[in-house]
Coordinates of C-alpha atoms in Angstrom, one line a residue:
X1 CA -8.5 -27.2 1.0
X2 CA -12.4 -26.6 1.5
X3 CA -14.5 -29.8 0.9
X4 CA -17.5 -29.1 -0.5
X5 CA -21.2 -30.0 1.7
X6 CA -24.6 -30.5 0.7
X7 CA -26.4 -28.0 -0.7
X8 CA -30.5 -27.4 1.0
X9 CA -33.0 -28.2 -1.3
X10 CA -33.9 -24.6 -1.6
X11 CA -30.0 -23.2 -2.9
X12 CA -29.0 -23.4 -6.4
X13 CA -25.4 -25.4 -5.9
X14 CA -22.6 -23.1 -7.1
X15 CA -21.9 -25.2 -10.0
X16 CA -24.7 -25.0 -11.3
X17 CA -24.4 -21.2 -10.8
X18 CA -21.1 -21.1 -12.8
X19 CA -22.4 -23.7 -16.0
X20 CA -25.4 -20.9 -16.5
X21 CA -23.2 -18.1 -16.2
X22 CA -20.3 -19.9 -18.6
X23 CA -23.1 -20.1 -21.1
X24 CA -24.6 -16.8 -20.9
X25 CA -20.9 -15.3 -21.1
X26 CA -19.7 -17.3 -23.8
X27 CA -23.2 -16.3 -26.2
X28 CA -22.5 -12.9 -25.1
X29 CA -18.7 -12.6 -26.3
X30 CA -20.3 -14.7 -29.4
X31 CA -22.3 -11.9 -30.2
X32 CA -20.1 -9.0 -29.7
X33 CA -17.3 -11.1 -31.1
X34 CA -18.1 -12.8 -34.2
X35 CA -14.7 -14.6 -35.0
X36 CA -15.3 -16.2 -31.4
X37 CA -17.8 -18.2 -32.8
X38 CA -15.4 -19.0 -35.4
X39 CA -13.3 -20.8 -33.1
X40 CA -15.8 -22.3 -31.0
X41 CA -16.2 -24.3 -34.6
X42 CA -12.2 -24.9 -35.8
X43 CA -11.8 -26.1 -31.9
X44 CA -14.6 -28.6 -31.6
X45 CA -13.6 -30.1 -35.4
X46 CA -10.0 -30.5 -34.2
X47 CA -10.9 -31.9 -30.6
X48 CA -14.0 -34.7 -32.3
X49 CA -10.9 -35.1 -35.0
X50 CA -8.1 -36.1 -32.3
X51 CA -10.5 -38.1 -30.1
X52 CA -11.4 -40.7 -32.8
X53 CA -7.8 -40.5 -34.2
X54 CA -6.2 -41.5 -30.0
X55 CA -8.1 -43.5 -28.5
X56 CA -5.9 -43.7 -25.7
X57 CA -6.8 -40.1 -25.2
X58 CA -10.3 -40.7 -25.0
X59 CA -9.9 -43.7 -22.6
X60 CA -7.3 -41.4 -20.0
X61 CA -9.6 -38.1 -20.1
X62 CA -12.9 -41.0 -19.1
X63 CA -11.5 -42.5 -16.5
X64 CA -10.3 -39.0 -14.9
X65 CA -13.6 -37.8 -15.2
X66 CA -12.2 -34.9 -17.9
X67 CA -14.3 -35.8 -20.9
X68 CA -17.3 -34.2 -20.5
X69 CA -15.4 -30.9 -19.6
X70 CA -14.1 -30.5 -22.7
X71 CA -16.3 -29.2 -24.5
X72 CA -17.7 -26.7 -21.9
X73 CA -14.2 -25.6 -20.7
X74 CA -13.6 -22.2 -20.8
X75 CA -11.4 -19.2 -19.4
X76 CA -11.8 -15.4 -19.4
X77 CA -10.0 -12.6 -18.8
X78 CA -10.4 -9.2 -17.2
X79 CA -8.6 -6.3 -15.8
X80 CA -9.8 -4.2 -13.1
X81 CA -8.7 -1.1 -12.2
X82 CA -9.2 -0.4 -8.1
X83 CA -9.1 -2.5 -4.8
X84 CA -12.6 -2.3 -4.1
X85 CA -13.4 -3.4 -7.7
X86 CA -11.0 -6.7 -6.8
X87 CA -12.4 -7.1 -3.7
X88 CA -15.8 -7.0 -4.7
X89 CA -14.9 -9.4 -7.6
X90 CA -13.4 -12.0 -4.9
X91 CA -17.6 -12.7 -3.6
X92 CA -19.2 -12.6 -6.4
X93 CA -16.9 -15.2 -8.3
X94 CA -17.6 -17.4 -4.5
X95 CA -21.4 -17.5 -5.6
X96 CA -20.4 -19.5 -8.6
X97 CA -18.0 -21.7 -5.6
X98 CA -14.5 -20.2 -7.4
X99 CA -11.5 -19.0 -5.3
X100 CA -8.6 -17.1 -5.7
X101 CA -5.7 -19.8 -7.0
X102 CA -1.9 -17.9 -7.3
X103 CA -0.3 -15.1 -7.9
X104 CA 1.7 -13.7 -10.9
X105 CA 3.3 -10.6 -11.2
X106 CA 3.1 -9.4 -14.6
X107 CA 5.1 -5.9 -14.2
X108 CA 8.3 -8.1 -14.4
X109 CA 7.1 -8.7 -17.9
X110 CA 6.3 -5.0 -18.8
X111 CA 2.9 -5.1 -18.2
X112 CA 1.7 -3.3 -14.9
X113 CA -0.6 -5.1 -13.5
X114 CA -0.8 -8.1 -10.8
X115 CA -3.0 -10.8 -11.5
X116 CA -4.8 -14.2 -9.9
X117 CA -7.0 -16.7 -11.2
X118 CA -10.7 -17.7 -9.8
X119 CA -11.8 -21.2 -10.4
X120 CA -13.3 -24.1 -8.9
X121 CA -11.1 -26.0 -6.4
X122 CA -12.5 -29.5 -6.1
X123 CA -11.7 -32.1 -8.4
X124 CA -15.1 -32.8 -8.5
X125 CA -16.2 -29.0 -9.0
X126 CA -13.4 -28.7 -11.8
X127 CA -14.9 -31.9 -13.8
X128 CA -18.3 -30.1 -13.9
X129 CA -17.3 -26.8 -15.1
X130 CA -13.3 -25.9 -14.5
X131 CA -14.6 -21.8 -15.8
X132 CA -11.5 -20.1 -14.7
X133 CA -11.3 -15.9 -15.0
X134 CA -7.6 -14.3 -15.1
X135 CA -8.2 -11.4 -13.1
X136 CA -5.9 -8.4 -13.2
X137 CA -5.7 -5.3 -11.0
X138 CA -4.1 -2.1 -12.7
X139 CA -1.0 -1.2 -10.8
X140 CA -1.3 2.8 -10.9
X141 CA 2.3 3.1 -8.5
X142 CA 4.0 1.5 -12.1
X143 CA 2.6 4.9 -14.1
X144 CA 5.8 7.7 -13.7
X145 CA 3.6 10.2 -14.4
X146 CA 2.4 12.4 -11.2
X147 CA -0.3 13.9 -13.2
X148 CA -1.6 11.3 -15.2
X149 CA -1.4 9.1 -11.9
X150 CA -3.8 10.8 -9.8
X151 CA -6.3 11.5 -13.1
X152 CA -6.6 8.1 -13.4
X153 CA -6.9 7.4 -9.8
X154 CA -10.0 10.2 -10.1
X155 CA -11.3 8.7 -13.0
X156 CA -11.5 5.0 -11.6
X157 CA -12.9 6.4 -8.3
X158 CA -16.1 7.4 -9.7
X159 CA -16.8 4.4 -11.9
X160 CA -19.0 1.6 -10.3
X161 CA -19.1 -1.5 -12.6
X162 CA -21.3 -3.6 -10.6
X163 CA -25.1 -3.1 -10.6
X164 CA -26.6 -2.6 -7.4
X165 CA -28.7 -5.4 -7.7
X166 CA -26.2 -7.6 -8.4
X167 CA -24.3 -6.6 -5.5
X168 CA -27.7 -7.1 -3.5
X169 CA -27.4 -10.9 -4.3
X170 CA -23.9 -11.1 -3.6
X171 CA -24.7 -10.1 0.2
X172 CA -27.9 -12.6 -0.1
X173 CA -25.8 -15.3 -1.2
X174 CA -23.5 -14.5 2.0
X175 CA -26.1 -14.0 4.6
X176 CA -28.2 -16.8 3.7
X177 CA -25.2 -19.0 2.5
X178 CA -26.8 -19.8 -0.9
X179 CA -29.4 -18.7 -3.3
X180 CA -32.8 -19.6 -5.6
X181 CA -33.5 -21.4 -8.7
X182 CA -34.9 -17.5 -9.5
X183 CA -32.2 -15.6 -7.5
X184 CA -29.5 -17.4 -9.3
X185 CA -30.8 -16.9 -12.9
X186 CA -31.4 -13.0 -11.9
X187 CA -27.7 -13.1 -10.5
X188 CA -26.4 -14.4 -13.8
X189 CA -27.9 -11.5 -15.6
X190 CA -26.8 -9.4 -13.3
X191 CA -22.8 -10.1 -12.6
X192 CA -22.8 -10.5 -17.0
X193 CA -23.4 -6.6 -16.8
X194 CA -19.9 -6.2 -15.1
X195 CA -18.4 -8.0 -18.5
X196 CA -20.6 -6.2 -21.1
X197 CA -18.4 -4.3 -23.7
X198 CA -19.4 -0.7 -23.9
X199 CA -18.8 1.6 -27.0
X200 CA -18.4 5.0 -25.5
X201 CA -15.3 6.0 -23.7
X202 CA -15.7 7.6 -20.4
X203 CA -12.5 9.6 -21.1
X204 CA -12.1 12.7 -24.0
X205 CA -9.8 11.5 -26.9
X206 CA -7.0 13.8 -25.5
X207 CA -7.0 12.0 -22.2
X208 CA -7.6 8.4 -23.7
X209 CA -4.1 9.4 -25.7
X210 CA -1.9 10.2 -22.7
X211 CA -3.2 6.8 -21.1
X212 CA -2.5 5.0 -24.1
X213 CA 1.2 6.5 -24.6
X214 CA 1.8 5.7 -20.9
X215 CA 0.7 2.1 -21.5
X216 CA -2.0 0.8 -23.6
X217 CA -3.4 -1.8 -21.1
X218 CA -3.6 1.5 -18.6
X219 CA -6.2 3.0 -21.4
X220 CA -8.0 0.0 -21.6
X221 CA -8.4 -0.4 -18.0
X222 CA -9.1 3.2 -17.1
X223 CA -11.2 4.7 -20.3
X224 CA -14.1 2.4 -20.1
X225 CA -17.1 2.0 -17.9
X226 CA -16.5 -1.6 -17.0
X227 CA -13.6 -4.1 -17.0
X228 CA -15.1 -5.8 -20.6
X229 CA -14.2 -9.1 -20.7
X230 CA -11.2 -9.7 -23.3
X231 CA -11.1 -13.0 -23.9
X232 CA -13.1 -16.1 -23.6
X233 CA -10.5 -19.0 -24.5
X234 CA -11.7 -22.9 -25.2
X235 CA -9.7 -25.4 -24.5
X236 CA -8.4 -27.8 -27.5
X237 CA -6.5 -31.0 -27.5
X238 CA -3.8 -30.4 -30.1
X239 CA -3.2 -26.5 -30.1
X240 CA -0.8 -27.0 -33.0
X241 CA -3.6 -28.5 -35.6
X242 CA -6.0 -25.2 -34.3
X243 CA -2.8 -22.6 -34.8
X244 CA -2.6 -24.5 -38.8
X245 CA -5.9 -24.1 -39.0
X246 CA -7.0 -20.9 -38.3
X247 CA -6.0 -18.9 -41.6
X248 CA -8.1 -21.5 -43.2
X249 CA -11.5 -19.9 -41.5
X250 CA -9.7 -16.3 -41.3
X251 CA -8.3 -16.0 -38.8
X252 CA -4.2 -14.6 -38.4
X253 CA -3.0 -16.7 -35.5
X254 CA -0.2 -14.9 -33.4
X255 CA 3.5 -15.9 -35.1
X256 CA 4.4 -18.6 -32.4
X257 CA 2.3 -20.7 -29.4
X258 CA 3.5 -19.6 -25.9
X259 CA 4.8 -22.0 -23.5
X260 CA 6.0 -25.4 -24.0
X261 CA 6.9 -27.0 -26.9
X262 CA 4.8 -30.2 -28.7
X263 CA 5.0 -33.2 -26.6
X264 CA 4.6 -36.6 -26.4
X265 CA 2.9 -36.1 -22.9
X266 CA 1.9 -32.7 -22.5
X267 CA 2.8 -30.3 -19.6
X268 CA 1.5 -27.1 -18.0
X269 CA -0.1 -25.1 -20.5
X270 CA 0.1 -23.9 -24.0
X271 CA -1.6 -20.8 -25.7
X272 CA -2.3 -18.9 -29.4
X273 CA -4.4 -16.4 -29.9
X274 CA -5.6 -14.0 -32.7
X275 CA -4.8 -10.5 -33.4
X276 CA -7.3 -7.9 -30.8
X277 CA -9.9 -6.2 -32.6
X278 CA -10.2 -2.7 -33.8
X279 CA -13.2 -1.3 -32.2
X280 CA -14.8 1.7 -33.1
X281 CA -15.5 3.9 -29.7
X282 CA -17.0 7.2 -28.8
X283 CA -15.1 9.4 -26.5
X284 CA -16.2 12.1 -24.2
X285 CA -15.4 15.6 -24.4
X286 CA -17.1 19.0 -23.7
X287 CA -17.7 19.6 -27.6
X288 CA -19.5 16.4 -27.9
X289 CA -18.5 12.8 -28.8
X290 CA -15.6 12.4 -31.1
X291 CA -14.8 8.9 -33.1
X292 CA -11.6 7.2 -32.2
X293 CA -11.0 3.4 -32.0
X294 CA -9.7 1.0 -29.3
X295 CA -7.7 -2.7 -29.6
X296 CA -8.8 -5.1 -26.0
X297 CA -10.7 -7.9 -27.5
X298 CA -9.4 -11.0 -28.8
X299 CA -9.5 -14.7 -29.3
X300 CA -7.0 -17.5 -27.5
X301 CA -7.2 -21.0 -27.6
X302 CA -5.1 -23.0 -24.8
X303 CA -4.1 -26.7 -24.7
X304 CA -3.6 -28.2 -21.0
X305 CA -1.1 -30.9 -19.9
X306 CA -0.1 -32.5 -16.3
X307 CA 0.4 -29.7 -13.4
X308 CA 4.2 -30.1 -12.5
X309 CA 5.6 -30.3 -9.8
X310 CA 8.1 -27.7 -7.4
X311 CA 10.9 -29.8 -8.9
X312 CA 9.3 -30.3 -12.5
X313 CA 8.5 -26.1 -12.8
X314 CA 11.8 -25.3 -12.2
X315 CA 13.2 -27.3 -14.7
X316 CA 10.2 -25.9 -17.1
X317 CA 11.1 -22.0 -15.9
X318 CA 15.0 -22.9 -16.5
X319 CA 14.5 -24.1 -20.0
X320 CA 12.4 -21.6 -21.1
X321 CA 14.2 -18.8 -19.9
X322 CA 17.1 -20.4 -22.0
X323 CA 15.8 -19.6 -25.3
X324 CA 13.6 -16.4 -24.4
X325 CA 17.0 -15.2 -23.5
X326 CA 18.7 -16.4 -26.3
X327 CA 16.2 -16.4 -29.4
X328 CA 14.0 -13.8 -29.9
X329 CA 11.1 -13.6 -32.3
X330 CA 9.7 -10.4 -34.0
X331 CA 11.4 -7.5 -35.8
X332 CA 15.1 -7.8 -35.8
X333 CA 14.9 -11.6 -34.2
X334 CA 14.5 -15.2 -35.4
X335 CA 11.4 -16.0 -36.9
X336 CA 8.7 -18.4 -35.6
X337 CA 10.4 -21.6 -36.9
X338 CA 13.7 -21.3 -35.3
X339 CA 12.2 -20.2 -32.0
X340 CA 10.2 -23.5 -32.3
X341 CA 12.9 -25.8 -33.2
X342 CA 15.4 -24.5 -30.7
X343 CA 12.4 -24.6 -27.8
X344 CA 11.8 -28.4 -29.1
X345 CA 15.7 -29.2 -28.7
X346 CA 16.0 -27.4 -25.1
X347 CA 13.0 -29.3 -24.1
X348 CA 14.9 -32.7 -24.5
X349 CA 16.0 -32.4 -20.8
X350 CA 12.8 -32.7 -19.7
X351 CA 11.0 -36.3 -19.2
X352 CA 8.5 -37.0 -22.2
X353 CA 6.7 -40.5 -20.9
X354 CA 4.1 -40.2 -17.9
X355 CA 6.3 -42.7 -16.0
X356 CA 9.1 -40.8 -16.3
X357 CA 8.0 -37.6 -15.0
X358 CA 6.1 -39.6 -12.0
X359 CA 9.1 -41.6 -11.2
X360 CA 11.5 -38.3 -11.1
X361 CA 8.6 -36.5 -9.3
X362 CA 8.3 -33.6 -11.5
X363 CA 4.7 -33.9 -12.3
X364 CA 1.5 -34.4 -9.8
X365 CA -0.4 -37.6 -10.7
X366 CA -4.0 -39.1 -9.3
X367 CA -3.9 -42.5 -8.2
X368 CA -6.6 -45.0 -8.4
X369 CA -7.1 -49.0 -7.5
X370 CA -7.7 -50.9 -10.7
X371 CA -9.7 -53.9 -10.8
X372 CA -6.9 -56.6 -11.2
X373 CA -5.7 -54.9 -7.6
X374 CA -9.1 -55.2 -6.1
X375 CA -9.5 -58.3 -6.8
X376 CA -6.2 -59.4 -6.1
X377 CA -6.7 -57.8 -2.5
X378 CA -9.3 -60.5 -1.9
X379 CA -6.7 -63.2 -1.6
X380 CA -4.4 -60.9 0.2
X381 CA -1.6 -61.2 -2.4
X382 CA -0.3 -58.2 -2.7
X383 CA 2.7 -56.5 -2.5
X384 CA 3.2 -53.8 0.0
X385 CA 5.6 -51.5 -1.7
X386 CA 3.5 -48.9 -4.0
X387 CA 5.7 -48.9 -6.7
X388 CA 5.2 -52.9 -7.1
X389 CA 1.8 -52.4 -7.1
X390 CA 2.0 -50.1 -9.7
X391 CA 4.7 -52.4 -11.8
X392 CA 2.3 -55.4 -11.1
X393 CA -0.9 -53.4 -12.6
X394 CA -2.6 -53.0 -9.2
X395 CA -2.2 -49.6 -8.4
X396 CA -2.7 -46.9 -11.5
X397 CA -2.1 -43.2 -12.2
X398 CA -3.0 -40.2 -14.5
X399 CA -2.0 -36.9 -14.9
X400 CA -3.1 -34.4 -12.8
X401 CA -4.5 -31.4 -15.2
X402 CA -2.8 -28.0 -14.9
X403 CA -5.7 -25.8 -14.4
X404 CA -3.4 -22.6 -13.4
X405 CA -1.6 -20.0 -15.5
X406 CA 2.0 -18.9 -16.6
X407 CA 2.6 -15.4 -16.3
X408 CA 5.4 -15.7 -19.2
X409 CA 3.0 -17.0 -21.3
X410 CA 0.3 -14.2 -20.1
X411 CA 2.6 -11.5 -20.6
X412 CA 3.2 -12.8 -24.3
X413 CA -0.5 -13.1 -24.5
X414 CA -1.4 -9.5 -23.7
X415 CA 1.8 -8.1 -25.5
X416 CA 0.9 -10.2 -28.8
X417 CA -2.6 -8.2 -28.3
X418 CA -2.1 -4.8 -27.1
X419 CA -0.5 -4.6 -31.0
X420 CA 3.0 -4.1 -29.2
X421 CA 6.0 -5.2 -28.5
X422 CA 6.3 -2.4 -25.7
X423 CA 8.3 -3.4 -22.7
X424 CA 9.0 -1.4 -19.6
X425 CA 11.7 -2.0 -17.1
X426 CA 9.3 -1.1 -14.0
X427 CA 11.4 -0.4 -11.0
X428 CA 8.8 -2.0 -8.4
X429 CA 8.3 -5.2 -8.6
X430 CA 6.2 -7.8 -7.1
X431 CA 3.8 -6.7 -4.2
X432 CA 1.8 -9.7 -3.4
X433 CA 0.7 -8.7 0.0
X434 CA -0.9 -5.1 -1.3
X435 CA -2.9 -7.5 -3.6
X436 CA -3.8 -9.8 -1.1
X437 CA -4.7 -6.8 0.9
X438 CA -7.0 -5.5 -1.9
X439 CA -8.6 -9.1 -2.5
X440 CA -9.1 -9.2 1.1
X441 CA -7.9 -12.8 1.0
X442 CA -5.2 -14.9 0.6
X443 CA -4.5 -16.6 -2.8
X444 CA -4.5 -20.5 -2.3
X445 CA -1.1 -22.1 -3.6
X446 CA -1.6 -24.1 -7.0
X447 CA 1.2 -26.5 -6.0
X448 CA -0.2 -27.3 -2.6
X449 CA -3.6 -27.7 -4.1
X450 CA -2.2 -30.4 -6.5
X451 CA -0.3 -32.3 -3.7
X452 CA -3.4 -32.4 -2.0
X453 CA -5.2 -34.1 -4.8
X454 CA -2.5 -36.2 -5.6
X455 CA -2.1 -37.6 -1.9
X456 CA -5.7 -37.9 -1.3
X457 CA -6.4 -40.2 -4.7
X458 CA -3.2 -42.3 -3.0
X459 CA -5.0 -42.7 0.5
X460 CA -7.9 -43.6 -1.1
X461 CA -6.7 -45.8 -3.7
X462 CA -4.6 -47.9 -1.1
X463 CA -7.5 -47.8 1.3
X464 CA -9.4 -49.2 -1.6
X465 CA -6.8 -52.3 -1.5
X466 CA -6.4 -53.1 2.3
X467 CA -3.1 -51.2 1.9
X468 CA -4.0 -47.8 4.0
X469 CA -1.2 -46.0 5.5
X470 CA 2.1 -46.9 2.6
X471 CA 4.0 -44.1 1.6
X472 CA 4.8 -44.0 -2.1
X473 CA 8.8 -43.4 -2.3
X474 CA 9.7 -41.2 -5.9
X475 CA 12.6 -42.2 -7.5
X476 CA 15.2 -38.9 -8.5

């Protein structure tokens, strides 16, 4: 893991960076996508609503540092279309101190593209501003089509959707390891131009069709001058009070939430969304402009829980697949209700107290001294087994946030919002190292990441005691 170092007086630290460009992003989408706003509202009233309601809630999310993030939590998502496009979005997302964190292959799912998320790293970073982006890259190999293959591989050759400028202080930032007060604002104008959603088609309506009949996600990435951001999505604390909400300010929620099912103590991550937007768009042709409209742009809303562990996932993956495979919802299947239920009974079999899922290690916990133990560690009275320091209120823990994504749960997502139920049995499947090729780095591993944290707060929590150097045993 890289450990973060002191900034010169005369650099802009990248967190900094990434709060000014979460803000300018997020009144951006607010003005291009009204309903946004609307949800920025129903999520804040929900989130103020469950805080005063549990204050256990409040108290867990202050003492791990997560209660200012709240509010100011955000993730986007956009889908590019070429390797140089991917790698050039790798360094400019390292300005704003994010790195590539896993890998999930959506083509499984029907939707041809590979994906990774950039966000912060450090626990530190992450409780300033955890702005994550889902980044896609188009996987033209998946399109059957000779033809249409090597039209869009033309098409996407001659678009450039960073600004020169902006690309300029990308290779300052490198050279010089940092930049301005001024060079940082000017950067944040400058990379938001890469996100901008732009009107006019850079394909003829003809051309636009064939894309879209191949796969609609192939028009969206291809037809357009830029990869427009699709989704800015805030984070909210009880998902299923947004979801019952929305309809009240508008809004049509998508019919059911993906991943987990309502928990006592939440896991991984949940997500809703509303329908993509019809937008009006001007395509190209030799007789002039003709009107047509596109669907990309939409609203999600996401509620996080603990980040599980190796163990914990695939008892999550196993259960899940068990009523995907067996319930289905949409034309033909069981409605929302039933898919609810039956997730909510399948779900049984997996821990729902905090203690329980440390004790069976299934989820990743941080670890912290608490006063009683301090003290106690004065007078040399304690114990030196960790899990008696924990029983005797000497040693404490709280869930590690999941700050990742489910490709399941993505797949649903764009699927939900592409207006179809479309899938495709692709025959390749997942091709991490021509992604990591194209990114021109390796992703990090979520799972390691969390072990890190979780060990570190451990280290420093027994140092913290006199106790340096005890393992803590996890009971199966």
């Amino acid at each position: 893991m890289s450990r973060s170092f002191p900034m010169p007086q005369a650099f802009v630290s990248p967190d900094r960076i990434r709060s000014l460009f979460t803000e300018a992003m997020s009144q951006m989408y607010r003005t291009e996508v009204p309903q946004y706003g609307t949800l920025i509202e129903l999520v804040a009233d929900v989130n103020a609503g469950c805080l005063e309601k549990d204050p256990d809630l409040r108290d867990r999310l202050a003492r791990a540092g997560e209660l200012e993030r709240i509010d100011v939590e955000r993730h986007g998502a956009i889908r590019l279309g070429t390797a140089d496009e991917l790698f050039t979005i790798r360094r400019l997302f390292a300005v704003m101190g994010m790195q590539a964190v896993g890998y999930y292959d959506l083509s499984v799912a029907g939707v041809p593209v590979h994906s990774t998320s950039f966000r912060p790293i450090e626990e530190a970073a992450l409780n300033v501003n955890p702005f994550r982006v889902f980044t896609s890259l188009l996987r033209l190999e998946l399109i059957e089509d000779e033809g249409l293959r090597g039209e869009a591989e033309a098409i996407l050759a001659k678009r450039r959707i960073y600004t020169p400028r902006a690309v300029a202080l990308i290779e300052r930032h490198e050279q010089n390891g940092g930049l301005s007060e001024a060079e940082a604002t000017e950067f944040v104008a400058e990379a938001l131009e890469t996100f901008r959603w732009h009107g006019e088609a850079t394909v003829s309506a003809d051309t636009y069709k064939r894309l879209h009949d191949a796969h609609r996600l192939i028009a969206d990435v291809v037809s357009f001058k830029g990869p427009h951001i699709n989704h800015l999505t805030p984070r909210t604390l009880d998902i299923d009070a947004v979801q019952a909400r929305m309809p009240e300010r508008g809004i049509t929620p998508k019919a059911v939430i993906e991943g987990p099912p309502r928990r006592h103590c939440d896991i991984l991550l949940r997500q809703t969304s509303f329908k993509a937007l019809e937008e009006t768009i001007a395509f190209s042709g030799d007789e002039g402009a003709m009107q047509g409209t596109h669907t990309a742009r939409f609203g999600e809303i996401e509620q996080r829980g603990v980040a599980l562990t190796a163990k914990g996932r695939a008892l999550y993956d196993q259960l899940l697949a068990s009523v995907r495979g067996e319930v289905q919802v949409g034309a033909g299947g069981a409605k929302a209700g039933a898919y609810d239920d039956e997730l909510a009974t399948r779900f049984k079999a997996l821990p729902d107290s905090w203690e329980e899922l440390r004790r069976a290690d299934l989820a990743f916990f941080r670890y912290s001294a608490t006063p009683a133990g301090i003290a106690a560690a004065a007078g040399s009275t304690l114990p030196g087994d960790p899990e008696a320091l924990i029983a005797g209120g000497y040693l404490a823990f709280t869930p590690i946030v999941y700050e990742d994504f489910l490709p399941v749960s993505a797949a649903g997502i764009f699927q939900s919002n592409l207006g179809t139920d479309q899938q495709q049995n692709y025959a390749t499947r997942s091709n991490r190292d021509a992604f990591e090729a194209a990114l021109g780095a390796t992703v990090q591993d979520e799972l390691a990441l969390y072990a890190e944290r979780q060990a570190a707060s451990l280290d420093s929590a027994l140092e913290a005691l006199g106790l340096a150097g005890l393992p803590l045993k996890t009971v199966a």
